[in-house]
Coordinates of C-alpha atoms in Angstrom, one line a residue:
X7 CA 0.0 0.0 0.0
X8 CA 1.4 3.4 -0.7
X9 CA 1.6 6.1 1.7
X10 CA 2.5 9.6 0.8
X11 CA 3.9 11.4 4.1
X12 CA 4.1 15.1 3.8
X13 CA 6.7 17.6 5.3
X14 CA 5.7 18.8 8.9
X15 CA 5.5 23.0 7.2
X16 CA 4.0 22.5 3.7
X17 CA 1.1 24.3 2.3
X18 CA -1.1 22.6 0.5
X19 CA -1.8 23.6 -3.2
X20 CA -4.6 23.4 -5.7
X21 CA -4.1 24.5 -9.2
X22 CA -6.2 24.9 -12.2
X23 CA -6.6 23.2 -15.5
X24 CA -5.3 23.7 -18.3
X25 CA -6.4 24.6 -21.8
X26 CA -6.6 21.3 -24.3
X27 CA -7.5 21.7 -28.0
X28 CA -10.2 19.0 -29.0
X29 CA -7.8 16.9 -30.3
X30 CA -6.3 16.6 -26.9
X31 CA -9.8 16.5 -24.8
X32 CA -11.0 13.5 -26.6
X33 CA -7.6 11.7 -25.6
X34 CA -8.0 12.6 -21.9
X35 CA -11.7 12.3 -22.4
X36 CA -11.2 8.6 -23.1
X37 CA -8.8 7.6 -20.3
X38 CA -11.2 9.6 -17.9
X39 CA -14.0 6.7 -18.8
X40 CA -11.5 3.8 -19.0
X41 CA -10.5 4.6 -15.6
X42 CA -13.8 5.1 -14.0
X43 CA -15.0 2.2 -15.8
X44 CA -12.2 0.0 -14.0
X45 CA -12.6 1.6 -10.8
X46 CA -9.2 2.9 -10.4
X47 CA -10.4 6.8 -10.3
X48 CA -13.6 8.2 -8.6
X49 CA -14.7 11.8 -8.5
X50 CA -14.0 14.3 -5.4
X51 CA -15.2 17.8 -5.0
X52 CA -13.2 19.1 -1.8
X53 CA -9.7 18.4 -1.7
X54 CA -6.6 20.2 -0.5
X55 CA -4.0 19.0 -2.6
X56 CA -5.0 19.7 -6.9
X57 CA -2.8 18.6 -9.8
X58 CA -3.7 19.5 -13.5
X59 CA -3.4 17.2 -16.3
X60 CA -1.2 17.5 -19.2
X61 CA -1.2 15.7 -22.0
X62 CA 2.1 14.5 -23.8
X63 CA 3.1 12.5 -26.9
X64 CA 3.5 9.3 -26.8
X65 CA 6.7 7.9 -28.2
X66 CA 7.9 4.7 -29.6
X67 CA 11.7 3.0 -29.8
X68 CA 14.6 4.8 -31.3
X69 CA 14.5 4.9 -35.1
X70 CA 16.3 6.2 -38.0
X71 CA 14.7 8.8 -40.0
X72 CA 16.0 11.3 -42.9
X73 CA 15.8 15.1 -42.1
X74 CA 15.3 18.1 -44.7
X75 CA 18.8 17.8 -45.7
X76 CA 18.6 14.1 -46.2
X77 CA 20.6 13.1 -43.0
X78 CA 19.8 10.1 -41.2
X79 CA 19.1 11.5 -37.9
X80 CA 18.0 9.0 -34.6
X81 CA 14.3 9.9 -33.5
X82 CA 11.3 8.9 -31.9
X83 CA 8.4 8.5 -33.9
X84 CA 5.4 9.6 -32.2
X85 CA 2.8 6.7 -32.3
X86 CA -0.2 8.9 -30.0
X87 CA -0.8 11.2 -27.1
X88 CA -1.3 10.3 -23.8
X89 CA -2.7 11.8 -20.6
X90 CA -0.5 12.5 -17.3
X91 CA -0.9 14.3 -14.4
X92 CA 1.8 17.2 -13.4
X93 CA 2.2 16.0 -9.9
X94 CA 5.8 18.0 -9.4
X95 CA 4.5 20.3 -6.1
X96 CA 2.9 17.5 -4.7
X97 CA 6.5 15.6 -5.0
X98 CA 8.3 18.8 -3.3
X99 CA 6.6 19.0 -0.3
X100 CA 6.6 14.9 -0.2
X101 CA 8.8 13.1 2.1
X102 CA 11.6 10.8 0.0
X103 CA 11.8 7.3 0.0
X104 CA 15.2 5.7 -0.5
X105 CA 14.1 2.0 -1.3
X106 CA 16.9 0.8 -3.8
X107 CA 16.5 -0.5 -7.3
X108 CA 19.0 -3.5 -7.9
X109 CA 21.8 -2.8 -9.6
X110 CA 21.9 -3.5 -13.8
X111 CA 25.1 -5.1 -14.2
X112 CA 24.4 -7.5 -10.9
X113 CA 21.4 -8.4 -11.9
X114 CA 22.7 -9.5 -15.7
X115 CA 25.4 -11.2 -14.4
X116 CA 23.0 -13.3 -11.7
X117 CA 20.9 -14.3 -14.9
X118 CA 23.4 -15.2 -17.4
X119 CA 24.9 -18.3 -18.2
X120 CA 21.7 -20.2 -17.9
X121 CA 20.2 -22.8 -20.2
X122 CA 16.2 -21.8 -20.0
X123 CA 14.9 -18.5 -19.4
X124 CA 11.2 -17.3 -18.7
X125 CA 10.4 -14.1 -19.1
X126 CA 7.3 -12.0 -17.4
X127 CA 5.7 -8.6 -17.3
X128 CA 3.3 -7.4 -15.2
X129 CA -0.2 -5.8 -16.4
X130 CA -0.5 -2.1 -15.5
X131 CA 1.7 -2.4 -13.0
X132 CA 1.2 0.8 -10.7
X133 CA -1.9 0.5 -11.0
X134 CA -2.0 -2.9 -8.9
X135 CA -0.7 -0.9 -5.6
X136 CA -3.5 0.7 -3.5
X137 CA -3.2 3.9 -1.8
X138 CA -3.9 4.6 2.0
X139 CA -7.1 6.1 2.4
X140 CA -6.0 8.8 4.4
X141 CA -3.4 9.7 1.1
X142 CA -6.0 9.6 -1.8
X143 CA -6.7 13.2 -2.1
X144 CA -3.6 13.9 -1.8
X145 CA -3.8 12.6 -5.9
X146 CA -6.8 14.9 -6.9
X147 CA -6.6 15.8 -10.0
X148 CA -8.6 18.7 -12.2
X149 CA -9.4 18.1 -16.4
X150 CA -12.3 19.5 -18.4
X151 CA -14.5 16.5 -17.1
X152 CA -14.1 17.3 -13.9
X153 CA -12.2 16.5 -10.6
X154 CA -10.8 12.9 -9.4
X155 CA -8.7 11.4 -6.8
X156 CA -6.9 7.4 -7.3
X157 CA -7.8 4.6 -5.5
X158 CA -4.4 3.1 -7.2
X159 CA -0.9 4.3 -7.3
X160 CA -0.7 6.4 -10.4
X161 CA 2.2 7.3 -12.3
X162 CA 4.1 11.0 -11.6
X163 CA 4.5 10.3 -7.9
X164 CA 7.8 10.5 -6.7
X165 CA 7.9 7.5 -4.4
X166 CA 6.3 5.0 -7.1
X167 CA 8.8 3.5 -8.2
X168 CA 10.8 2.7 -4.7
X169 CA 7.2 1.2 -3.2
X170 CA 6.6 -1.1 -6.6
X171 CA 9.8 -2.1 -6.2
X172 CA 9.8 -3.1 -2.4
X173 CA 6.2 -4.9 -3.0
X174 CA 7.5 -6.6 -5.8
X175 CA 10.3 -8.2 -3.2
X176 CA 8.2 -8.6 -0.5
X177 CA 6.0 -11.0 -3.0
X178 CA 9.2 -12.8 -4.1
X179 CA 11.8 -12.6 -0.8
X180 CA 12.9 -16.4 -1.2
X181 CA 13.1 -16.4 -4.8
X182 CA 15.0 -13.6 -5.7
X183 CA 18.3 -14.1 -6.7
X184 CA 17.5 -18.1 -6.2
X185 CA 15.9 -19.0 -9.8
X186 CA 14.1 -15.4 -10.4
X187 CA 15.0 -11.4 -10.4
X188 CA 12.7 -8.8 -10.2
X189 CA 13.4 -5.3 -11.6
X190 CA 10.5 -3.1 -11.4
X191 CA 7.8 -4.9 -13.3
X192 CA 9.4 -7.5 -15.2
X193 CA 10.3 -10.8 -13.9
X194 CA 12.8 -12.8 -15.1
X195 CA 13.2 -16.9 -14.1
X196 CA 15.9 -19.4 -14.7
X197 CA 17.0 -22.4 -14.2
X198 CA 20.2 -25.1 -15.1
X199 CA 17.8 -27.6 -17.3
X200 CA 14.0 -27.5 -18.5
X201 CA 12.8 -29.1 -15.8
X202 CA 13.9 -26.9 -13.4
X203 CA 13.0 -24.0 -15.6
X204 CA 9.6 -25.1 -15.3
X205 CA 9.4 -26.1 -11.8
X206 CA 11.0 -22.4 -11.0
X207 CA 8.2 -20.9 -13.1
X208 CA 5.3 -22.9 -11.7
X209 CA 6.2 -21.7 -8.1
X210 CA 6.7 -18.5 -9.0
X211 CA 3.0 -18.3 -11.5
X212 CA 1.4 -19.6 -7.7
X213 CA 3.0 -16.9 -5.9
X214 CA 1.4 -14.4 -8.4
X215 CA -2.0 -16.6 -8.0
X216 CA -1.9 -15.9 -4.4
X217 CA -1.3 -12.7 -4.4
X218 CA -3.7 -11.6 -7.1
X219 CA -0.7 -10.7 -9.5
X220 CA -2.3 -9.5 -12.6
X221 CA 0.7 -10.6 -15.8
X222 CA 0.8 -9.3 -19.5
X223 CA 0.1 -12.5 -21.4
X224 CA 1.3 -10.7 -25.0
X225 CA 4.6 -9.5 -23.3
X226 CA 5.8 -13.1 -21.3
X227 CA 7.9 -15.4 -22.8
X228 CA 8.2 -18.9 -21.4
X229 CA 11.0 -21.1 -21.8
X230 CA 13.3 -19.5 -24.4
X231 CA 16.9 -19.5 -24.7
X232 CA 18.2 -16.0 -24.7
X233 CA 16.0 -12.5 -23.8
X234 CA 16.3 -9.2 -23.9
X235 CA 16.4 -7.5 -20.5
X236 CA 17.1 -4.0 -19.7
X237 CA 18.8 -3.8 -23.4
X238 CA 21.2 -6.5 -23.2
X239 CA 21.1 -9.9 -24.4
X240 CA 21.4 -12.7 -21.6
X241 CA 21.8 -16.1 -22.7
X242 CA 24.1 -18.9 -21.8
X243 CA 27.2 -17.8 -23.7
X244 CA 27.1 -14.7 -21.4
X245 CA 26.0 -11.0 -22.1
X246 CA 25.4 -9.4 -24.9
X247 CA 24.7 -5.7 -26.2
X248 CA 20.8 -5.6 -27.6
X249 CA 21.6 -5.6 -31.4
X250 CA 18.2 -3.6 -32.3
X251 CA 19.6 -0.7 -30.5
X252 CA 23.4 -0.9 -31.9
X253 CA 21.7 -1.1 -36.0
X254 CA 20.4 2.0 -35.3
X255 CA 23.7 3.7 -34.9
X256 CA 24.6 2.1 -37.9
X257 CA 23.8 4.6 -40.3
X258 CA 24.4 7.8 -38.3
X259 CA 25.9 10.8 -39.5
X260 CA 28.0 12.4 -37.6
X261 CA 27.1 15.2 -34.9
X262 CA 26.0 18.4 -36.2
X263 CA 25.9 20.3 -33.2
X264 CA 26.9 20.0 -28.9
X265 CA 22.8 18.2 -28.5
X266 CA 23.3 15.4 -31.4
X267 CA 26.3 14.6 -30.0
X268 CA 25.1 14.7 -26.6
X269 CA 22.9 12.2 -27.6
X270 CA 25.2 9.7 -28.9
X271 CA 27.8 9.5 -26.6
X272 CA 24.8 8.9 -23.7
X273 CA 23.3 6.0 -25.8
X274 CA 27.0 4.2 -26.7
X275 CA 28.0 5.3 -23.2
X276 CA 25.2 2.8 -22.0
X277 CA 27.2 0.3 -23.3
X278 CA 30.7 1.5 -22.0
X279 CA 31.6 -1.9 -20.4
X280 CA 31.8 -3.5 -23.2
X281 CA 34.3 -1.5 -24.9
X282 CA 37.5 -1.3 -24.4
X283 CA 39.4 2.2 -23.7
X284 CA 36.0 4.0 -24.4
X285 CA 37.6 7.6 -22.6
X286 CA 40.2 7.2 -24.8
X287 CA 38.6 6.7 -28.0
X288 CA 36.0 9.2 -27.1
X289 CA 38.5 12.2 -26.0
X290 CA 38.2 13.9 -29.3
X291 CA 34.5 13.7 -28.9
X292 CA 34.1 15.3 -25.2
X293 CA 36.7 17.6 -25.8
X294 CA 34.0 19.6 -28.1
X295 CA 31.5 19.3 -24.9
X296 CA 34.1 21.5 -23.1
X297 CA 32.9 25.5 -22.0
X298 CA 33.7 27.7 -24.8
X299 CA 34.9 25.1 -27.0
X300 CA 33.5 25.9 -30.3
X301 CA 32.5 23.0 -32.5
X302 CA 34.4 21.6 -35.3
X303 CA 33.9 18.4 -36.2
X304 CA 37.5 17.6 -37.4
X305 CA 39.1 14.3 -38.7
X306 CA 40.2 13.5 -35.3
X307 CA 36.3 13.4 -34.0
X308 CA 35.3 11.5 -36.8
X309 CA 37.6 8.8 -36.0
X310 CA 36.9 8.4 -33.4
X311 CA 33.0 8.4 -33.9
X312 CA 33.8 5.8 -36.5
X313 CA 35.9 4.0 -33.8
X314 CA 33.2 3.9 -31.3
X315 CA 30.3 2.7 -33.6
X316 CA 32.3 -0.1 -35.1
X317 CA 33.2 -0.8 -31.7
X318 CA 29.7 -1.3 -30.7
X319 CA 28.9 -3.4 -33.6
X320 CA 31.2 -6.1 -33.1
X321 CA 30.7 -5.2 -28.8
X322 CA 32.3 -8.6 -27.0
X323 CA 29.7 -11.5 -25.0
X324 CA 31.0 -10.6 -20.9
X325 CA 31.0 -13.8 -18.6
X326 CA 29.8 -13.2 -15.2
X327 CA 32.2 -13.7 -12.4
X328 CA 33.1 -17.2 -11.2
X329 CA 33.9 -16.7 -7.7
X330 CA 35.7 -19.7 -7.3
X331 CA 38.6 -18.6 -9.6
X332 CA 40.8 -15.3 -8.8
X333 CA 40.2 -12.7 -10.6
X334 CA 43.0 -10.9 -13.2
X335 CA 43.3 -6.7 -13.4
X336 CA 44.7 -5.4 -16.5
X337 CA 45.8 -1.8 -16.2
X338 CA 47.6 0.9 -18.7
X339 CA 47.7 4.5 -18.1
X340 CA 48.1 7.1 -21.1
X341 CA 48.9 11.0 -20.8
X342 CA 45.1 11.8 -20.7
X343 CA 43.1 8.4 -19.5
X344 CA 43.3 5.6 -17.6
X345 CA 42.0 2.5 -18.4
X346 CA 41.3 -0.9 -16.8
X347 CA 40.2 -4.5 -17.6
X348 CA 38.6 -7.3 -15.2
X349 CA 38.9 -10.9 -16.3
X350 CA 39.2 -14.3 -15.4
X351 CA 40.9 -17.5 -16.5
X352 CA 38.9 -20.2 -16.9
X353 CA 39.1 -23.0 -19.4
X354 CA 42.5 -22.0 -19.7
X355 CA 40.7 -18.9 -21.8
X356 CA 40.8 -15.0 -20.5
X357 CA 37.4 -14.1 -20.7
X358 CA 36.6 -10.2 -20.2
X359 CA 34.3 -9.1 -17.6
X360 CA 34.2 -5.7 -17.3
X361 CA 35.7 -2.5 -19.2
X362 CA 36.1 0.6 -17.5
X363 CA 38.1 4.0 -18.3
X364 CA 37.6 7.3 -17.7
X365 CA 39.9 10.3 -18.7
X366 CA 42.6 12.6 -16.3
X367 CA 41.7 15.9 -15.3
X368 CA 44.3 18.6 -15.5
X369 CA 46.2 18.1 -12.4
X370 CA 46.2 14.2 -12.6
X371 CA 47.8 14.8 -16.2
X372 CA 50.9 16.5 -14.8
X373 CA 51.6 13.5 -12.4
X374 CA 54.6 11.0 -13.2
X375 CA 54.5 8.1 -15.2
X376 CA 54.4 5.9 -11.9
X377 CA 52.1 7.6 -10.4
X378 CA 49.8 7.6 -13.2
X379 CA 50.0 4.3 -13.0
X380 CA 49.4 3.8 -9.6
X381 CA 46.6 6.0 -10.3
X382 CA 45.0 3.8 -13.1
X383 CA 45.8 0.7 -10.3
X384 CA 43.1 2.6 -7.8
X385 CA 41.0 3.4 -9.8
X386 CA 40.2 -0.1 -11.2
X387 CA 40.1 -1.2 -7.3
X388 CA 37.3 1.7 -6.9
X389 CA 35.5 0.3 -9.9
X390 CA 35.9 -3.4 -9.7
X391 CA 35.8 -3.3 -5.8
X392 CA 32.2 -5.6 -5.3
X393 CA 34.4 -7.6 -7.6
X394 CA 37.7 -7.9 -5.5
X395 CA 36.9 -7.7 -1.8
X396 CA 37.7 -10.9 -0.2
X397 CA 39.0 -12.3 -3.4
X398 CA 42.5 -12.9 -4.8
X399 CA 43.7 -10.7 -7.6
X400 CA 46.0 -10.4 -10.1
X401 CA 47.4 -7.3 -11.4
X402 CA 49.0 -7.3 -14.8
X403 CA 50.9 -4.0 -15.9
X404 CA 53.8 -2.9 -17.9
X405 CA 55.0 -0.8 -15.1
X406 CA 57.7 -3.0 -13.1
X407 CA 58.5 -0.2 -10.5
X408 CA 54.8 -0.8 -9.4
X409 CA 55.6 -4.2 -8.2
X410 CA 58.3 -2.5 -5.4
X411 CA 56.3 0.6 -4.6
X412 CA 53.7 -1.4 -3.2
X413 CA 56.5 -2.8 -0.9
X414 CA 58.2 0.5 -0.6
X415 CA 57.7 1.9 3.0
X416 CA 58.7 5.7 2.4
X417 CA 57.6 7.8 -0.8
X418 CA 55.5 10.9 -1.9
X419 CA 52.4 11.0 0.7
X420 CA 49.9 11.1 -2.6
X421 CA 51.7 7.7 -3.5
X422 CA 51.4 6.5 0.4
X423 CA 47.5 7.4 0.6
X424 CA 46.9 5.4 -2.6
X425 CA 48.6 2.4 -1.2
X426 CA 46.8 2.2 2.3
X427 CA 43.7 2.4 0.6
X428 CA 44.9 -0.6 -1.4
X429 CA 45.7 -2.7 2.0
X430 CA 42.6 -4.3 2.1
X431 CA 42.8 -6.5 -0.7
X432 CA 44.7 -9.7 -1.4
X433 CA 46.9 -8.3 -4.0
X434 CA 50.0 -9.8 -6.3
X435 CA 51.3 -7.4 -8.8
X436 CA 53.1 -8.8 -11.7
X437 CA 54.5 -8.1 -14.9
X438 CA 52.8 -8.3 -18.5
X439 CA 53.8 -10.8 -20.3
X440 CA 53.3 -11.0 -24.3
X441 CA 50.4 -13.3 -24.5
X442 CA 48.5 -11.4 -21.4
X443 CA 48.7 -8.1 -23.4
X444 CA 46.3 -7.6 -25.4
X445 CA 44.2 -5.2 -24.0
X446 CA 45.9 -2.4 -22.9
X447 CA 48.7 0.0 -24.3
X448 CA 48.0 -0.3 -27.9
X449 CA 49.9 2.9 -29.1
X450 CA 53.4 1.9 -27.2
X451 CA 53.1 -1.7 -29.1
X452 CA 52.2 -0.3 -33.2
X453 CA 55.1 -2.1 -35.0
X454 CA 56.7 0.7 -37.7
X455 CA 57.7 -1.0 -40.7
X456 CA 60.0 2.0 -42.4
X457 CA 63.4 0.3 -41.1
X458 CA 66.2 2.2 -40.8
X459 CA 69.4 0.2 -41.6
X460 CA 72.0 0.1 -39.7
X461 CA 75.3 1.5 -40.5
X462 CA 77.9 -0.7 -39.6
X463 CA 80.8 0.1 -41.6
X464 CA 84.1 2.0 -39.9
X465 CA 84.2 5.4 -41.0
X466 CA 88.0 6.1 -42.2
X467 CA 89.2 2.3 -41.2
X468 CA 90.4 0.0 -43.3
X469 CA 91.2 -3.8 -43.1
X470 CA 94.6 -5.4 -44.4
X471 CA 95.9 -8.7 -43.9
X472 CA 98.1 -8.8 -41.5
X473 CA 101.5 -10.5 -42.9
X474 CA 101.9 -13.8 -42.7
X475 CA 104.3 -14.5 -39.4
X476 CA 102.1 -12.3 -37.0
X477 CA 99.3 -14.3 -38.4
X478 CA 100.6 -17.6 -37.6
X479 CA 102.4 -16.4 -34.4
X480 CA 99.0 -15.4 -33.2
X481 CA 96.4 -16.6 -35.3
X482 CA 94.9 -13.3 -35.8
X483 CA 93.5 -12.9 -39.5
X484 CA 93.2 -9.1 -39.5
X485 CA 94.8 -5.3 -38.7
X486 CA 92.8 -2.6 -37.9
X487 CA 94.2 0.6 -38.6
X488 CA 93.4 4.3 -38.5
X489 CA 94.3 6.1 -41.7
X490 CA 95.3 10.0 -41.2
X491 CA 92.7 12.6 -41.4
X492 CA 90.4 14.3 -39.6
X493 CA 88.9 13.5 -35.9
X494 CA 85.8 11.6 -35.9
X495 CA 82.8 11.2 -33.3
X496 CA 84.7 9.3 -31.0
X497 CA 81.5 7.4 -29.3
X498 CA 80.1 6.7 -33.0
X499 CA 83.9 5.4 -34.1
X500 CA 84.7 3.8 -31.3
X501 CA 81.4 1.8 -31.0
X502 CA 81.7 0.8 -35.6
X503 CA 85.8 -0.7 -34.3
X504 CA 83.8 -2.8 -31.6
X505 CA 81.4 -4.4 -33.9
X506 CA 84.0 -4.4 -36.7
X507 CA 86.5 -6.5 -34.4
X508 CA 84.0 -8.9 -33.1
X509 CA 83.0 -9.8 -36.6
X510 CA 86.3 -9.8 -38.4
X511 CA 89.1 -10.6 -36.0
X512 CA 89.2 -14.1 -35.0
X513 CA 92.2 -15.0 -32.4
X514 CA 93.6 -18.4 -31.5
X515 CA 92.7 -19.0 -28.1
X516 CA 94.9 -22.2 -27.9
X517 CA 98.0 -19.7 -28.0
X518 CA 99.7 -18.9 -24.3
X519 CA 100.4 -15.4 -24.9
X520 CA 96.7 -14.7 -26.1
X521 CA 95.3 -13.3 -22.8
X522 CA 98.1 -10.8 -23.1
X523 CA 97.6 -10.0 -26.3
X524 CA 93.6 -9.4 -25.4
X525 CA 94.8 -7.0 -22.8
X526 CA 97.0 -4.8 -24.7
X527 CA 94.3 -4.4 -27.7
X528 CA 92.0 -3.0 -24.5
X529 CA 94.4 -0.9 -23.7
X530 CA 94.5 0.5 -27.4
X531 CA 90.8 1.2 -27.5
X532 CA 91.2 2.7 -24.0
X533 CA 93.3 4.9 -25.3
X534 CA 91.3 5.6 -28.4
X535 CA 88.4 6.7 -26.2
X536 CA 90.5 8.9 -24.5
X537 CA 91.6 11.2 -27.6
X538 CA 90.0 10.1 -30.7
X539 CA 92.9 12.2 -32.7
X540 CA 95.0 9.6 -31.7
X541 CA 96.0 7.0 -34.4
X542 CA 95.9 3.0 -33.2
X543 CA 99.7 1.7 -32.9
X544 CA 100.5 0.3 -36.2
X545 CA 102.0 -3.1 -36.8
X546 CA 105.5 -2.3 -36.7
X547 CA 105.1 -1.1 -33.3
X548 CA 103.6 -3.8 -32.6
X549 CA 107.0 -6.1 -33.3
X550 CA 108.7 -4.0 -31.7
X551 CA 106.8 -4.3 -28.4
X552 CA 106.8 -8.8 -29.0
X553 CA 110.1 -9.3 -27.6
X554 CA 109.2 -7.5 -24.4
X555 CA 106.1 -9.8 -23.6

């Protein structure tokens, strides 16, 4: 039963009614007689409490239409009018109530991976909760026919929704989130085989039964495979995006103005956890929603709106959580966004759970590269945290210093904060290997394929053969000499001798004086490094120095 508790000091208000055309009487003249025909409205002459009606068109789903221009433009088509009542003074002065709804992404994951689905929908659903006596006039309303208070909980009331919802539970306490969930008025019931499907939905068509549960016959499905619920596509393989709502965006043309665009980054940010690095794909986009930003709609945005409708398109299934199996955090940090990824292992297969990004504001961009990252490592705690509490967890990065900072016991006191807040959970930070890195950091990884050879030869050096009785003394193969001319980068000469002398001098090693040799051609390039200008001893020097070793 619905109660509507007023504020200790409000005044009450009556209004008048307003002016219809005929068009709009006849529409409020017909749902005058339906109601009073049903029993859901009666008249009242004395009340303190008077709402007007207003009559509004009534739309259907989201739909592509050409404009004057021939753009394709989303819309939606009005199919009729109907009548409402502007209840917006009665809400101020009403007292809140803070009943819950469940939570969308919870509630999907709960129903997915299931076999057999039933789906139900309750008939005139508000209308099936009555009102306190003592709170009916407080739903007077005035129209050209007259003046009429609810027996039933209409729609417009601010509290509607949070008392459908907490009747709706009280009807179904030990079946929700057993074999059913309950959102509002549709129903949804499961269950691991047919049979169990069926059982599930026999109790739960009783418990309606008893309760005098009025259902929408045309809008239940009964023992299907897959459903749409709150626009996503449940079925055993996981969840899906609702692919009537992604063909629409199909044919778009790109935003014309700050409201078009509005518009589409709401409807594609309904759908954000399935795509991966959505802020950063998107940045071009918001930027334009800035103050004072005036809007162009460069190349830039139109890659990215490109990006993000092909990205809903081919949108990945999510699995829900096994909580039997750790979970796996995938994190990358860019200059403007951070951006994170929950999976799991199972079947020896990653399998994505969750997408979530968002992008840095203009301090947090000035921050290091570590503590960016750190950054990026809180905030998929904050996001994912129903996810990780009490669980074990893996974190994946490409940020090693990470992996000692969280065992680091003095640093920055921004960096200290961010790690005491990630105390409570079981935590093992690791490394990204090859095969786990698909996900993030896509711009570091982008393989350029203009090579740019090497140079490897020795500017101003020449080879000789050495003569034949060094050779054989000491089984070297080669001289390298300096020829006369001017001084050279010594880093860049020095480092073309190295490679040179590795891959063209070959030395006995068998020979006893070879270790001495070794260490007087080290001593040579030592002393190249030191003055460049100076030229490399030449041979005969060299046979001058043997009978001394």
């Amino acid at each position: 039963m619905h109660r509507i508790h007023l504020d200790d000091e409000t005044k009450s208000s009556i209004e008048h009614q307003r002016r219809l055309n005929p068009n709009l009487k006849d529409v409020v003249k017909k749902e005058i007689m339906k109601l009073l025909e049903v029993g859901i409205i009666y008249p009242i002459s004395d009340s303190d409490w008077v709402s007007p009606v207003h009559v509004v068109p009534k739309k259907g789903g989201v739909t592509v239409v050409q404009n004057e221009k021939n753009e394709l433009i989303p819309t939606r088509t009005v199919t009729g009018h109907q009548m409402c009542i502007d209840y917006r003074k009665l809400n101020v002065a009403t007292k809140k109530d803070h009943f819950p709804l469940p939570f969308i992404d919870q509630m999907l994951e709960r129903l997915a991976s299931h076999p057999y689905y039933c789906f139900l929908d309750g008939y005139s659903g508000f209308f099936q909760i009555p009102i306190h006596p003592d709170d009916k006039e407080k739903t007077t309303f005035t129209c050209p026919y007259g003046t009429f208070a609810y027996r039933r909980m209409p729609f417009g009331l601010c509290n509607a929704p949070a008392t459908f919802q907490l009747c709706m539970m009280s009807i179904f306490t030990d079946m929700i989130e057993d074999f059913m969930e309950v959102f509002m008025d549709d129903f949804s019931v499961y269950g691991s085989s047919f049979k169990d499907c069926l059982d599930n939905l026999c109790r739960v068509l009783a418990r309606c039964e008893e309760k005098h549960l009025v259902l929408n016959s045309e809008k239940c499905h009964f023992m299907v495979t897959d459903g749409i619920v709150l626009g996503h596509k449940i079925s055993e393989a996981g969840i899906e995006v609702d692919k009537a709502k992604i063909e629409v965006m199909i044919n778009l043309q790109p935003p014309s103005n700050v409201k078009a665009l509005r518009s589409f980054l709401g409807h594609a940010g309904f759908y954000r956890r399935f795509i991966k690095d959505f802020s950063k794909t998107a940045r071009p986009l918001t930027a334009l929603l800035c103050k004072d930003v005036t809007f162009e709609f460069g190349s830039d945005c139109l890659d990215a709106f490109q990006k993000i409708k092909s990205a809903l398109v081919s949108a990945p299934i999510m699995q829900p959580p096994d909580w039997d199996f750790p979970f796996k955090v995938m994190c990358d940090a860019s200059n403007f966004a951070v951006e994170a990824v929950l999976r799991q292992r199972k079947d020896k297969k990653l399998h994505a759970i969750y997408y979530a990004s968002r992008t840095l504001d203009d301090a947090q961009k000035n921050y290091a590269t570590t503590e960016k990252e750190l950054l990026d490592v809180v905030f998929a705690f904050e996001k994912f945290r129903p996810y990780l509490v009490g669980s074990k967890v893996v974190v994946h990065t490409d940020h090693s210093a990470l992996k000692y900072l969280m065992q680091k016991k003095d640093s920055k006191p921004r960096l200290l904060r961010w790690i005491l807040l990630l105390q409570e959970f079981n935590i093992k930070v690791r490394d990204k290997k090859g095969s786990e890195n698909g996900v993030a950091d896509h711009l570091s990884r982008i393989r350029i394929e203009d090579y740019v050879p090497i140079n490897d030869s020795l500017p101003e050096e020449h080879v000789y053969f050495v003569e034949t009785g060094i050779r054989d003394d000491y089984g070297a193969e080669f001289q390298i000499s300096r020829t006369s001319g001017p001084s050279v980068d010594r880093h860049h000469s020095l480092a073309s001798i190295d490679t040179q002398f590795s891959r063209e001098v070959s030395i006995d090693t068998s020979h006893p004086t070879v270790l001495v040799w070794l260490i007087l051609i080290l001593l040579l390039l030592l002393r190249f490094r030191i003055d460049p200008g100076l030229p490399i001893l030449p041979i005969t020097l060299l046979r001058k120095l043997n009978p001394m070793i």
